[in-house]
Amino acid sequence: LLNTRTRINEILCIGSLVHNDVSLDKPPSTPFQTDFCVIRRPNDRHFPMKFQEHMEKKNIRLEVNSSERGLLAFFLAKLAKVDPDILIGHNLSSQWLDTLQHRLHVCKVPSWSRIGRLRRQNMPKGRGVTQSLCCGRLILDVKTSAKELIR
């Protein structure tokens, strides 16, 4: 979400679907084994009335966090626990990972290196460092794959 005062992208929500023991020869028998979603309230806004009640009534498991730093720390802890080999997403390589890296740096999240499998002390700087940020994990950008099919 673009913060209207600072004109900087902030992260409000991160969700994930996790597939275990995926076979390359056949489709998975179940859609996914585990999932999680964590959200936070924007700084200048409120959640809708009875938001928590509505989520419980719809049986939606949702982790609500109070700050962006807490949201990012929760995501990194879940990522470390799941320890995926492949990260798949839309627009990962060109926007999402750059925004994630920037927000991890701005929010001073201490466990930022959990995105990859290589533990580091200093965050890589500059443009195009997302591949080194996720060292040890294969990145699959669905947007890039779709563009290749259109050509």
mmCIF file of C-alpha atoms in Angstrom:
data_model
loop_
_atom_site.group_PDB
_atom_site.id
_atom_site.type_symbol
_atom_site.label_atom_id
_atom_site.label_comp_id
_atom_site.label_asym_id
_atom_site.label_seq_id
_atom_site.Cartn_x
_atom_site.Cartn_y
_atom_site.Cartn_z
ATOM 1 C CA LEU A 1 0.000 0.000 0.000
ATOM 2 C CA LEU A 2 1.304 3.433 -0.862
ATOM 3 C CA ASN A 3 1.442 5.668 2.213
ATOM 4 C CA THR A 4 -0.130 8.958 1.094
ATOM 5 C CA ARG A 5 2.001 11.092 3.428
ATOM 6 C CA THR A 6 5.426 9.582 2.764
ATOM 7 C CA ARG A 7 4.809 8.286 -0.789
ATOM 8 C CA ILE A 8 6.525 5.008 0.140
ATOM 9 C CA ASN A 9 5.125 1.498 -0.282
ATOM 10 C CA GLU A 10 4.319 -0.260 2.983
ATOM 11 C CA ILE A 11 3.357 -3.887 3.588
ATOM 12 C CA LEU A 12 -0.090 -4.475 5.084
ATOM 13 C CA CYS A 13 -0.672 -8.155 4.400
ATOM 14 C CA ILE A 14 1.338 -11.275 3.616
ATOM 15 C CA GLY A 15 -0.257 -14.627 2.883
ATOM 16 C CA SER A 16 1.100 -18.000 1.908
ATOM 17 C CA LEU A 17 -0.039 -21.423 0.753
ATOM 18 C CA VAL A 18 2.357 -24.281 1.462
ATOM 19 C CA HIS A 19 2.586 -27.526 -0.532
ATOM 20 C CA ASN A 20 4.621 -30.367 0.981
ATOM 21 C CA ASP A 21 6.075 -33.295 -0.957
ATOM 22 C CA VAL A 22 5.101 -32.056 -4.409
ATOM 23 C CA SER A 23 5.647 -34.526 -7.227
ATOM 24 C CA LEU A 24 6.858 -33.234 -10.567
ATOM 25 C CA ASP A 25 5.059 -36.045 -12.436
ATOM 26 C CA LYS A 26 1.490 -35.506 -11.268
ATOM 27 C CA PRO A 27 -0.653 -32.765 -9.720
ATOM 28 C CA PRO A 28 -0.942 -32.632 -5.924
ATOM 29 C CA SER A 29 -3.782 -34.635 -4.393
ATOM 30 C CA THR A 30 -4.831 -31.744 -2.139
ATOM 31 C CA PRO A 31 -4.798 -28.024 -2.989
ATOM 32 C CA PHE A 32 -2.342 -27.216 -0.162
ATOM 33 C CA GLN A 33 -1.358 -28.553 3.225
ATOM 34 C CA THR A 34 -0.973 -25.395 5.316
ATOM 35 C CA ASP A 35 -1.614 -21.719 4.941
ATOM 36 C CA PHE A 36 -1.212 -18.494 6.860
ATOM 37 C CA CYS A 37 -2.132 -14.872 6.475
ATOM 38 C CA VAL A 38 -0.964 -11.966 8.600
ATOM 39 C CA ILE A 39 -2.291 -8.422 8.339
ATOM 40 C CA ARG A 40 -1.843 -5.118 10.103
ATOM 41 C CA ARG A 41 -3.937 -2.010 10.338
ATOM 42 C CA PRO A 42 -2.740 0.983 8.289
ATOM 43 C CA ASN A 43 -1.361 3.732 10.522
ATOM 44 C CA ASP A 44 -4.021 6.282 9.636
ATOM 45 C CA ARG A 45 -7.036 3.964 9.372
ATOM 46 C CA HIS A 46 -9.100 1.542 11.445
ATOM 47 C CA PHE A 47 -10.372 -1.965 10.801
ATOM 48 C CA PRO A 48 -14.078 -2.208 9.928
ATOM 49 C CA MET A 49 -16.497 -2.643 12.793
ATOM 50 C CA LYS A 50 -16.860 -6.257 13.974
ATOM 51 C CA PHE A 51 -13.922 -7.245 11.762
ATOM 52 C CA GLN A 52 -12.656 -9.964 14.109
ATOM 53 C CA GLU A 53 -16.162 -11.388 14.610
ATOM 54 C CA HIS A 54 -16.708 -11.560 10.848
ATOM 55 C CA MET A 55 -13.422 -13.418 10.326
ATOM 56 C CA GLU A 56 -14.283 -15.926 13.053
ATOM 57 C CA LYS A 57 -17.788 -16.441 11.646
ATOM 58 C CA LYS A 58 -16.366 -17.191 8.186
ATOM 59 C CA ASN A 59 -13.767 -19.500 9.819
ATOM 60 C CA ILE A 60 -10.862 -17.492 8.399
ATOM 61 C CA ARG A 61 -7.608 -17.911 10.277
ATOM 62 C CA LEU A 62 -5.986 -14.526 10.297
ATOM 63 C CA GLU A 63 -3.087 -13.263 12.376
ATOM 64 C CA VAL A 64 -3.534 -9.565 13.174
ATOM 65 C CA ASN A 65 -0.361 -7.688 14.011
ATOM 66 C CA SER A 66 -0.050 -4.173 15.358
ATOM 67 C CA SER A 67 3.021 -3.017 13.425
ATOM 68 C CA GLU A 68 4.754 -3.551 10.120
ATOM 69 C CA ARG A 69 7.877 -4.733 11.920
ATOM 70 C CA GLY A 70 5.851 -7.358 13.795
ATOM 71 C CA LEU A 71 4.159 -8.445 10.570
ATOM 72 C CA LEU A 72 7.539 -8.888 8.846
ATOM 73 C CA ALA A 73 9.010 -10.750 11.836
ATOM 74 C CA PHE A 74 5.985 -13.093 11.900
ATOM 75 C CA PHE A 75 6.364 -13.779 8.175
ATOM 76 C CA LEU A 76 10.087 -14.493 8.485
ATOM 77 C CA ALA A 77 9.495 -16.843 11.433
ATOM 78 C CA LYS A 78 6.882 -18.768 9.438
ATOM 79 C CA LEU A 79 9.174 -18.845 6.404
ATOM 80 C CA ALA A 80 12.022 -20.232 8.508
ATOM 81 C CA LYS A 81 9.718 -22.879 10.005
ATOM 82 C CA VAL A 82 8.364 -24.005 6.626
ATOM 83 C CA ASP A 83 11.787 -23.658 4.910
ATOM 84 C CA PRO A 84 10.531 -23.822 1.290
ATOM 85 C CA ASP A 85 12.768 -24.764 -1.615
ATOM 86 C CA ILE A 86 10.789 -22.637 -4.096
ATOM 87 C CA LEU A 87 9.058 -19.273 -3.677
ATOM 88 C CA ILE A 88 6.311 -18.749 -6.258
ATOM 89 C CA GLY A 89 4.446 -15.496 -6.680
ATOM 90 C CA HIS A 90 3.209 -12.808 -9.030
ATOM 91 C CA ASN A 91 5.654 -9.961 -9.706
ATOM 92 C CA LEU A 92 8.178 -11.330 -7.203
ATOM 93 C CA SER A 93 11.419 -10.455 -8.955
ATOM 94 C CA SER A 94 10.566 -6.982 -10.203
ATOM 95 C CA GLN A 95 8.610 -5.437 -7.336
ATOM 96 C CA TRP A 96 7.634 -7.552 -4.353
ATOM 97 C CA LEU A 97 11.096 -8.659 -3.220
ATOM 98 C CA ASP A 98 12.489 -5.131 -3.692
ATOM 99 C CA THR A 99 9.684 -3.720 -1.531
ATOM 100 C CA LEU A 100 10.180 -6.466 1.045
ATOM 101 C CA GLN A 101 13.924 -5.809 1.213
ATOM 102 C CA HIS A 102 13.354 -2.063 1.595
ATOM 103 C CA ARG A 103 10.764 -2.481 4.350
ATOM 104 C CA LEU A 104 12.953 -5.010 6.220
ATOM 105 C CA HIS A 105 15.758 -2.445 6.143
ATOM 106 C CA VAL A 106 13.559 0.521 7.169
ATOM 107 C CA CYS A 107 11.818 -1.404 9.968
ATOM 108 C CA LYS A 108 15.163 -2.807 11.174
ATOM 109 C CA VAL A 109 13.928 -6.397 11.367
ATOM 110 C CA PRO A 110 16.855 -8.320 12.909
ATOM 111 C CA SER A 111 16.145 -11.697 11.286
ATOM 112 C CA TRP A 112 15.944 -10.372 7.704
ATOM 113 C CA SER A 113 18.317 -13.037 6.340
ATOM 114 C CA ARG A 114 15.688 -15.757 6.939
ATOM 115 C CA ILE A 115 14.323 -14.945 3.475
ATOM 116 C CA GLY A 116 17.196 -17.002 2.131
ATOM 117 C CA ARG A 117 19.046 -19.948 3.563
ATOM 118 C CA LEU A 118 22.324 -18.116 3.946
ATOM 119 C CA ARG A 119 22.631 -16.300 7.289
ATOM 120 C CA ARG A 120 24.089 -12.829 6.840
ATOM 121 C CA GLN A 121 24.929 -9.867 9.016
ATOM 122 C CA ASN A 122 24.801 -7.060 6.421
ATOM 123 C CA MET A 123 21.918 -6.583 4.008
ATOM 124 C CA PRO A 124 22.935 -6.399 0.328
ATOM 125 C CA LYS A 125 22.564 -2.912 -1.139
ATOM 126 C CA GLY A 126 21.645 -1.574 -4.563
ATOM 127 C CA ARG A 127 19.291 -2.640 -7.307
ATOM 128 C CA GLY A 128 18.945 -6.219 -8.484
ATOM 129 C CA VAL A 129 20.089 -7.809 -5.233
ATOM 130 C CA THR A 130 16.897 -9.802 -4.709
ATOM 131 C CA GLN A 131 18.533 -12.968 -6.040
ATOM 132 C CA SER A 132 21.287 -12.722 -3.433
ATOM 133 C CA LEU A 133 18.720 -11.844 -0.760
ATOM 134 C CA CYS A 134 16.915 -15.172 -1.369
ATOM 135 C CA CYS A 135 20.119 -17.191 -1.682
ATOM 136 C CA GLY A 136 19.358 -20.914 -1.437
ATOM 137 C CA ARG A 137 15.765 -20.654 -2.635
ATOM 138 C CA LEU A 138 14.490 -20.860 -6.192
ATOM 139 C CA ILE A 139 12.381 -17.830 -7.178
ATOM 140 C CA LEU A 140 9.578 -18.372 -9.684
ATOM 141 C CA ASP A 141 7.855 -15.209 -10.885
ATOM 142 C CA VAL A 142 4.515 -16.090 -12.470
ATOM 143 C CA LYS A 143 4.268 -12.674 -14.143
ATOM 144 C CA THR A 144 7.566 -13.216 -15.960
ATOM 145 C CA SER A 145 6.489 -16.733 -16.990
ATOM 146 C CA ALA A 146 3.174 -15.402 -18.333
ATOM 147 C CA LYS A 147 4.972 -12.735 -20.384
ATOM 148 C CA GLU A 148 7.157 -15.421 -21.948
ATOM 149 C CA LEU A 149 4.047 -17.348 -23.037
ATOM 150 C CA ILE A 150 2.525 -14.259 -24.657
ATOM 151 C CA ARG A 151 5.527 -13.653 -26.924
#
